[in-house]
CSV table of C-alpha atoms in Angstrom, one decimal:
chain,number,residue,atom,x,y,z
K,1,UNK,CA,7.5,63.5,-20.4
K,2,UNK,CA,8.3,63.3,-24.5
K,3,UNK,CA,8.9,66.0,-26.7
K,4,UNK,CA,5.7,66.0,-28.1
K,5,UNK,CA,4.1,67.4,-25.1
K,6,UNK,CA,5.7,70.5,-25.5
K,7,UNK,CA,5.8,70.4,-29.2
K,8,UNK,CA,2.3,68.9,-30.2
K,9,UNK,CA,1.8,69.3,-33.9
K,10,UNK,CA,4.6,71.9,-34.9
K,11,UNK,CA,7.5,69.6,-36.0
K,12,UNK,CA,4.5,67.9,-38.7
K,13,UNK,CA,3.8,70.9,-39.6
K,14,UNK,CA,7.3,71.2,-40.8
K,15,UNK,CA,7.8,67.8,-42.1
K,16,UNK,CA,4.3,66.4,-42.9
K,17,UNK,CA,2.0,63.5,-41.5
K,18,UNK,CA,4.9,61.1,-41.4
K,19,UNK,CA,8.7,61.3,-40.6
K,20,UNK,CA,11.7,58.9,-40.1
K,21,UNK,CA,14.4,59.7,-37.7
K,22,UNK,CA,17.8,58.1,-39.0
K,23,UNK,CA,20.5,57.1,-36.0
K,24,UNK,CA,22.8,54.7,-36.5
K,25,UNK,CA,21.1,52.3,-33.6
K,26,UNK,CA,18.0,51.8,-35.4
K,27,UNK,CA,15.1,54.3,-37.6
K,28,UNK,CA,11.9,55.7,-35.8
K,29,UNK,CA,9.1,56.3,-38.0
K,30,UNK,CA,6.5,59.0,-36.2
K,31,UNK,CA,3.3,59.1,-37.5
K,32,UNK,CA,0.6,61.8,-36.9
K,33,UNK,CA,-2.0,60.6,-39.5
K,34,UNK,CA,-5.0,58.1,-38.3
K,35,UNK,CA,-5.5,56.1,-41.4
K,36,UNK,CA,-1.9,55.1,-41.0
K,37,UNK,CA,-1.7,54.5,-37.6
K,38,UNK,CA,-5.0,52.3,-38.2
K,39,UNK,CA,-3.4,50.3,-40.7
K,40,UNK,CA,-0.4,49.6,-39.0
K,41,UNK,CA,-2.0,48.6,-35.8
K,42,UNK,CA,-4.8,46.5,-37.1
K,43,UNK,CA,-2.4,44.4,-39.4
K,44,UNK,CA,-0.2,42.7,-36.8
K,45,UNK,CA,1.0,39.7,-39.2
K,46,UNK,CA,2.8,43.0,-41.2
K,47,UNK,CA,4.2,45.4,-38.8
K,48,UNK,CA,4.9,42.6,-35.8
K,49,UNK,CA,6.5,43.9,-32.5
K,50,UNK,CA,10.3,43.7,-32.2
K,51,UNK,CA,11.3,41.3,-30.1
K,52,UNK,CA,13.7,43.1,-28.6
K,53,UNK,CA,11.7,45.8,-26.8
K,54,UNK,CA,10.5,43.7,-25.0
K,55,UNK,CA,13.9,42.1,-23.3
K,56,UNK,CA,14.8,38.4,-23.9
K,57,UNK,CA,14.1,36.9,-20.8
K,58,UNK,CA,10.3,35.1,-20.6
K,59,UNK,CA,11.2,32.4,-17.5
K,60,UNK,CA,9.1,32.8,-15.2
K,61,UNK,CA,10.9,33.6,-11.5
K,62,UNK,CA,10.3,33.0,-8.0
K,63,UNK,CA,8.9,36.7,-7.7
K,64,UNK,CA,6.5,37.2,-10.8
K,65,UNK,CA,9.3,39.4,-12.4
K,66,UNK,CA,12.1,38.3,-14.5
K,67,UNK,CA,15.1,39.8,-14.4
K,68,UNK,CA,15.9,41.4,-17.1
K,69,UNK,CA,13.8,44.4,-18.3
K,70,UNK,CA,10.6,43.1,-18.1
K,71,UNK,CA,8.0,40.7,-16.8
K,72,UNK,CA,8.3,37.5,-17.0
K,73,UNK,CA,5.0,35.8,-17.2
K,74,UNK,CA,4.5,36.6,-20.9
K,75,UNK,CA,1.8,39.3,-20.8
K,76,UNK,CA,-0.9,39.7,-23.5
K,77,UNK,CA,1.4,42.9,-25.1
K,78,UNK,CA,4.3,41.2,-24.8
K,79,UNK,CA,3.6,38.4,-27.3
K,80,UNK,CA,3.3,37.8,-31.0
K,81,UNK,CA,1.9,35.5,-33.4
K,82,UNK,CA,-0.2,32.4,-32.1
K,83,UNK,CA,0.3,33.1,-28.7
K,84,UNK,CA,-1.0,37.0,-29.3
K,85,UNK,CA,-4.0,35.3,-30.5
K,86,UNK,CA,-4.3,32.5,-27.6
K,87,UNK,CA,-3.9,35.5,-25.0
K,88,UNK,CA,-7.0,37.9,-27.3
K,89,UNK,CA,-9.2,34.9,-27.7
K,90,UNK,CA,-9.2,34.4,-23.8
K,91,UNK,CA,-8.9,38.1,-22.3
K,92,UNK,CA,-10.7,40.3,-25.2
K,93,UNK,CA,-14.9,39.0,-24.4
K,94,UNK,CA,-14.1,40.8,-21.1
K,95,UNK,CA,-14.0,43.9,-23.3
K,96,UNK,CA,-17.8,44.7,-23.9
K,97,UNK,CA,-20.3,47.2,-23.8
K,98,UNK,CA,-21.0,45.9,-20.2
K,99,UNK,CA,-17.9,46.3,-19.3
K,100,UNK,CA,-17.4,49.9,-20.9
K,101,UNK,CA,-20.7,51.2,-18.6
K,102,UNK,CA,-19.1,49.8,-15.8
K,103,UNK,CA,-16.1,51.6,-16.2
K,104,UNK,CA,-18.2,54.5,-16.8
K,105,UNK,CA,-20.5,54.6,-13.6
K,106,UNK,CA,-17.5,53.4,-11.2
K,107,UNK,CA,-15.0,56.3,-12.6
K,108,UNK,CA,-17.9,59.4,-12.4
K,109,UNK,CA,-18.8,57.6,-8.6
K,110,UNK,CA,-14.8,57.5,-7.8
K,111,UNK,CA,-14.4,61.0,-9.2
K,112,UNK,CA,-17.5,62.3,-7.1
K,113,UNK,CA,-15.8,60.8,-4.1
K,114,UNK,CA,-12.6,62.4,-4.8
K,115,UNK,CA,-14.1,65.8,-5.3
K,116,UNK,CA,-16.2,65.7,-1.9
K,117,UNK,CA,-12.6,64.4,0.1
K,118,UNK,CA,-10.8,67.6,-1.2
K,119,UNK,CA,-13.8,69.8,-0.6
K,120,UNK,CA,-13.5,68.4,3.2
K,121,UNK,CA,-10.4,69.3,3.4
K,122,UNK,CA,-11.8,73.3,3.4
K,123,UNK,CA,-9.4,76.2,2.5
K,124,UNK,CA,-6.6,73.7,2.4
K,125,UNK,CA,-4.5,73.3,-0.8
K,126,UNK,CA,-4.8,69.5,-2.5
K,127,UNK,CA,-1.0,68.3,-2.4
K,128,UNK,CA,-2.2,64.8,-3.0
K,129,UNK,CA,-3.4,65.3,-7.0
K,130,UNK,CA,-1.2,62.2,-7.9
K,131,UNK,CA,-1.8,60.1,-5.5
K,132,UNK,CA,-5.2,60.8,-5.4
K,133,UNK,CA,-5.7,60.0,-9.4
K,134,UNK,CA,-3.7,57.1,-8.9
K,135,UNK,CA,-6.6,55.8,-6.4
K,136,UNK,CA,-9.3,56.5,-8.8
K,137,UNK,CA,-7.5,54.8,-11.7
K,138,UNK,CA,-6.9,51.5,-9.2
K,139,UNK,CA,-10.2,51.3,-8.2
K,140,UNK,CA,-11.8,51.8,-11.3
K,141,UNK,CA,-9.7,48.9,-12.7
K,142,UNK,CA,-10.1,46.8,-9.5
K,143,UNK,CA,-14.1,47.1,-10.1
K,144,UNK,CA,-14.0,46.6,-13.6
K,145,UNK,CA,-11.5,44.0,-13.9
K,146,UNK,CA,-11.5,42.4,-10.6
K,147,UNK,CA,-14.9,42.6,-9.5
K,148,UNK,CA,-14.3,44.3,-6.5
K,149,UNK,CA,-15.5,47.5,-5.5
K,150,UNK,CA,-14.4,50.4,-3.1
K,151,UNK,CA,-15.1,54.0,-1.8
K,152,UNK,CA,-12.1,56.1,-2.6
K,153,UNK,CA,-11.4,56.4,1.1
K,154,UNK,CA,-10.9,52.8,1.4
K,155,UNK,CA,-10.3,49.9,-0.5
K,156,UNK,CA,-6.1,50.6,-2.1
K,157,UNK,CA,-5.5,53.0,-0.2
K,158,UNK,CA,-6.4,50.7,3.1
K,159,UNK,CA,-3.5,48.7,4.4
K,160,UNK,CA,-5.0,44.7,4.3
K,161,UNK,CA,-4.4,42.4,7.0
K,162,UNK,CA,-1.6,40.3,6.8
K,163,UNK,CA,0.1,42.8,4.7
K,164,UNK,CA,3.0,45.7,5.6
K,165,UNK,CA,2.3,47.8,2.5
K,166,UNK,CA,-1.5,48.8,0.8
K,167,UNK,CA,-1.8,47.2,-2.5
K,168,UNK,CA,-1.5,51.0,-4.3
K,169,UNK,CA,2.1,51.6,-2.1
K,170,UNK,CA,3.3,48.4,-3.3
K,171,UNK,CA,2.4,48.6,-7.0
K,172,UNK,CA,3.4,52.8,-7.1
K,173,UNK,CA,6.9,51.4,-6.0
K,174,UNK,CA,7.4,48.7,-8.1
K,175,UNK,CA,6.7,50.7,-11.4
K,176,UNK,CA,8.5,53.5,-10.2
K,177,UNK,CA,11.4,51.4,-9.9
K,178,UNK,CA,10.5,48.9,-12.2
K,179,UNK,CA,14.4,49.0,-13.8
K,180,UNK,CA,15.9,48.1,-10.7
K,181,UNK,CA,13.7,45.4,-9.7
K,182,UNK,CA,14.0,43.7,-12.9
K,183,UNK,CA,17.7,44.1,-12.8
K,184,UNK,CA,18.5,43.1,-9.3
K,185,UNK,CA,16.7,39.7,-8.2
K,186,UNK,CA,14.3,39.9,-5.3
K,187,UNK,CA,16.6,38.0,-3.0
K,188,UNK,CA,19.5,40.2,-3.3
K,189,UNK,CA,16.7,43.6,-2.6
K,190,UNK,CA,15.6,41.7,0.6
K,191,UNK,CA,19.0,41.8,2.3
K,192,UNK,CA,20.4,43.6,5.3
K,193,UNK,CA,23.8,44.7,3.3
K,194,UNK,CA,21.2,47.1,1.1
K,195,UNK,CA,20.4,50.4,1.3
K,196,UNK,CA,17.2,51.1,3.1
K,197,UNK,CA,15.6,52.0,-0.2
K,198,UNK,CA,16.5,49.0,-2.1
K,199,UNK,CA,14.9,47.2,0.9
K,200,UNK,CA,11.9,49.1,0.8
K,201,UNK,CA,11.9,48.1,-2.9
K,202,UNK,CA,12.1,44.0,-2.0
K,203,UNK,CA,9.4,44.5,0.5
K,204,UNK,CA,7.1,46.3,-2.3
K,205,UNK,CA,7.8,43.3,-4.8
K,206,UNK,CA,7.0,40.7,-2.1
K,207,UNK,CA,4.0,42.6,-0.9
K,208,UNK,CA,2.7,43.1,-4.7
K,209,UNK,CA,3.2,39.5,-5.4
K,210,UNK,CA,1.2,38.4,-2.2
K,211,UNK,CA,-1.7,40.9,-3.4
K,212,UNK,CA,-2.0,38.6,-7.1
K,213,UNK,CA,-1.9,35.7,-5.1
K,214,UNK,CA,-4.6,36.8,-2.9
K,215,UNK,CA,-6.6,37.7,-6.2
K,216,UNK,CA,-6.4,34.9,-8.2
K,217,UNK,CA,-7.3,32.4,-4.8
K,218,UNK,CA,-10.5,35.0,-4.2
K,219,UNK,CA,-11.3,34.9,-7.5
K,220,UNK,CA,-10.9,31.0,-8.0
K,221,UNK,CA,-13.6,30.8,-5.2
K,222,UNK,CA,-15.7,32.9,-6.3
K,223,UNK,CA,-15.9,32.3,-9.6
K,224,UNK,CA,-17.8,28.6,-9.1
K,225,UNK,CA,-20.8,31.2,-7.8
K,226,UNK,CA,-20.5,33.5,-10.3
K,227,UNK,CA,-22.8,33.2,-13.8
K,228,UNK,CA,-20.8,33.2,-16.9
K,229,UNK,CA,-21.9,36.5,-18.6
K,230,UNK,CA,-21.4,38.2,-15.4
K,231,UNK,CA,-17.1,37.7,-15.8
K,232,UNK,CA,-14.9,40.2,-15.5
K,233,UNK,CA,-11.4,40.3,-16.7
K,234,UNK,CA,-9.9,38.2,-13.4
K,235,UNK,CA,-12.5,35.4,-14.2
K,236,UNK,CA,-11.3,35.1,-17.9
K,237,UNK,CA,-7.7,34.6,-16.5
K,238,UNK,CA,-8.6,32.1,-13.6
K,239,UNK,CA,-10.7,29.9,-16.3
K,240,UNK,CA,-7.7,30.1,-19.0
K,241,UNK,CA,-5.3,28.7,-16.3
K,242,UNK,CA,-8.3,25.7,-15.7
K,243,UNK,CA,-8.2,24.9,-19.2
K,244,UNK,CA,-4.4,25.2,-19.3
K,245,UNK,CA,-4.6,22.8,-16.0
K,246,UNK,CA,-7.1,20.0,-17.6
K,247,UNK,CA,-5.1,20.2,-21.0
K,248,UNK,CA,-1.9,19.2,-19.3
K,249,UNK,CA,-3.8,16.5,-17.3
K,250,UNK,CA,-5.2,15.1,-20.6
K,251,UNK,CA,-1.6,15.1,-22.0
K,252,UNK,CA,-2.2,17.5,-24.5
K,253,UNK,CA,1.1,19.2,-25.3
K,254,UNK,CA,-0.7,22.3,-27.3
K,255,UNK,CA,-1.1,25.8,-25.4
K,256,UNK,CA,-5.2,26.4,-24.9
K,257,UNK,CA,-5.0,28.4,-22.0
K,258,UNK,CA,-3.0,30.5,-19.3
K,259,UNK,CA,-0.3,28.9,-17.0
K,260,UNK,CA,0.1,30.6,-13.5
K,261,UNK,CA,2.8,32.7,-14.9
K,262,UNK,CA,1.2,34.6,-17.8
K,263,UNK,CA,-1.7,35.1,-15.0
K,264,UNK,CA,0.6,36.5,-13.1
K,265,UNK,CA,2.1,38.5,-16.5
K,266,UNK,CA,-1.4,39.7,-17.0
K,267,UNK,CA,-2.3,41.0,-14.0
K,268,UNK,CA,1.0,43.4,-13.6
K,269,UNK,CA,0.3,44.4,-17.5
K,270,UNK,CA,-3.0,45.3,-17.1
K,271,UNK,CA,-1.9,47.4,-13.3
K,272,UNK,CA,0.8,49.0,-15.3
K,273,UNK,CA,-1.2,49.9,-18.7
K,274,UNK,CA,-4.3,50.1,-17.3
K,275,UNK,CA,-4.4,52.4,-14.0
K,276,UNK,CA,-0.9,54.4,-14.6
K,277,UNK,CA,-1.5,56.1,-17.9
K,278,UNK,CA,-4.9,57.0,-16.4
K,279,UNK,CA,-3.8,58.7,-13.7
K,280,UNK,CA,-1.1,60.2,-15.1
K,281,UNK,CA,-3.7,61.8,-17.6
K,282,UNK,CA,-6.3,62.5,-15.2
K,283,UNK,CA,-3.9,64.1,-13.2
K,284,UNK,CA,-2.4,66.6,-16.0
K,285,UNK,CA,-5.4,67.2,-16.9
K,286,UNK,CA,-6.7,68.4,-13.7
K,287,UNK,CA,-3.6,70.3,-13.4
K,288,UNK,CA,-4.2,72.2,-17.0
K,289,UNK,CA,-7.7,72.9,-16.0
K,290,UNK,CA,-6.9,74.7,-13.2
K,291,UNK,CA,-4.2,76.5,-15.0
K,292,UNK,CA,-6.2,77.3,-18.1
K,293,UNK,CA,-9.8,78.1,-16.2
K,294,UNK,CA,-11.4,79.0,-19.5
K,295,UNK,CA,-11.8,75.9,-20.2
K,296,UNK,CA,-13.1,74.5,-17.6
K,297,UNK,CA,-17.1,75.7,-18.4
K,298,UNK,CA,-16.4,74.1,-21.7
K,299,UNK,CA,-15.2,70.6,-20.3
K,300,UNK,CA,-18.4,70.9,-17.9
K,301,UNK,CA,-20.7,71.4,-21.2
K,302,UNK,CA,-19.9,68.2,-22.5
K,303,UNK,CA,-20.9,66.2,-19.1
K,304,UNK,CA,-23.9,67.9,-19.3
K,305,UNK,CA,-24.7,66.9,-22.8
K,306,UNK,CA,-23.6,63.3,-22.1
K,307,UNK,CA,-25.8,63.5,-19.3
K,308,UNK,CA,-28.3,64.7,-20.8
């Protein structure tokens, strides 16, 4: 957890809106004021990623990870330039008002189911908080972005056949050790001289790659049924690699769509931005809610008035 947990607004208070931090690696500019932080992040041509955060390897390996410190499928918030805007034009009509009441409905019916499994449980004490958040998040995203929908009982939490691991094992293990796994390759974590948890590791990788395979073959099949307005993020990523497919076939040596790869890219982005920061905030909060009580009538209010 960062410093600004603990510290929140104080050290602006000291120094203002906007500070630099001076080491001799690099400077850090922190910024606590919106209309900056607006600026900055709506003018990518100006303030454009460094390169180097996000590790130089972008080949593409035999396990959907590179090697060395990150993905290797080149993910939406990995790239820059034309290829930032090839990967928005393609993934951002999945972002919609549709999709924003789905996400809605799905998390209040997830969080309903959660509450009723730990009220089942009686006088016991909930020990599973962040594994339990972590299934919400999953689900949510699963529904919202994959089209699939679960009860909180099942679905991530179910082990699938043909597999050794459930889908929310596999993918809590891989970004837990996501520096190891993208240091050592997936051939050396599989064999019998490792430790048992470095194995445990290589069967997580192989199990989570097996899980986007399944996904992008379900959703290939279904996606001939389904109408266009009715596409959810999975969709847009199965189509891009279909245009990327027919542009290749036509000889056409200019990027207009997805390869397999930055599918793959994608699809671990999205797991990794969009169902771990959510849990870990749901579960904090729930934790801080129970801690500070007093503000739990007022959090209640402001369902009611949304509700309402």
């Amino acid at each position: 957890m960062g410093w600004a947990f603990q510290d929140k607004y104080k050290i602006h208070d000291e120094l203002g809106p906007l500070f630099t931090l001076v080491t001799p690696a690099a400077n850090e500019v922190t910024v606590a004021d919106p209309e900056v932080a607006s600026a900055v992040l709506g003018r990518r041509k100006d303030y454009v990623k460094p390169a180097a955060m996000y590790g130089t390897s972008t080949r593409y390996t035999d396990a959907a990870f590179v090697q060395a410190n990150a993905l290797s499928g080149l993910m939406s918030s990995q790239v820059e330039g034309d290829d930032w805007q090839r990967h928005r034009r393609l993934t951002a009509p999945s972002f919609n008002e549709r999709t924003s009441s789905l996400v809605w409905n799905e998390a209040r019916r997830q969080a309903q189911d959660m509450g009723t499994s730990w009220f089942n449980d009686g006088t016991r004490d909930t020990i599973t908080t962040v594994e339990d958040t972590a299934t919400l998040a999953l689900h949510v995203l699963t529904c919202a972005g994959f089209g699939t929908s679960y009860t909180f009982n099942e679905g991530v939490r179910k082990l699938a056949p043909g597999h050794e691991m459930t889908y929310r094992d596999s993918l809590a293990l891989c970004l837990s050790n996501i520096i190891t796994f993208a240091i050592i390759p997936k051939r050396y974590l599989s064999s019998p001289f490792m430790p048992r948890k470095l194995r445990r590791l290589g069967q997580a990788v192989r199990e989570l790659q097996k899980y986007m395979d399944e996904m992008v073959a379900k959703e290939r099949q279904a996606d001939e049924e389904r109408p266009a307005q009715t596409a959810n993020l999975m969709s847009a990523l199965v189509r891009a690699s279909d245009e990327d497919t027919r542009s290749k076939e036509l000889g056409h040596n200019s990027k207009t769509g997805l390869t397999n790869d930055e599918i793959f890219g994608n699809i671990f982005a999205y797991n990794l931005a969009g169902h771990e920061t959510t849990a870990n905030t749901v579960a904090f909060a729930l934790v801080l809610l129970a801690a500070h009580p007093h503000y739990q009538e007022w959090v209640a209010q402001r369902f009611r008035i949304h509700r309402a």
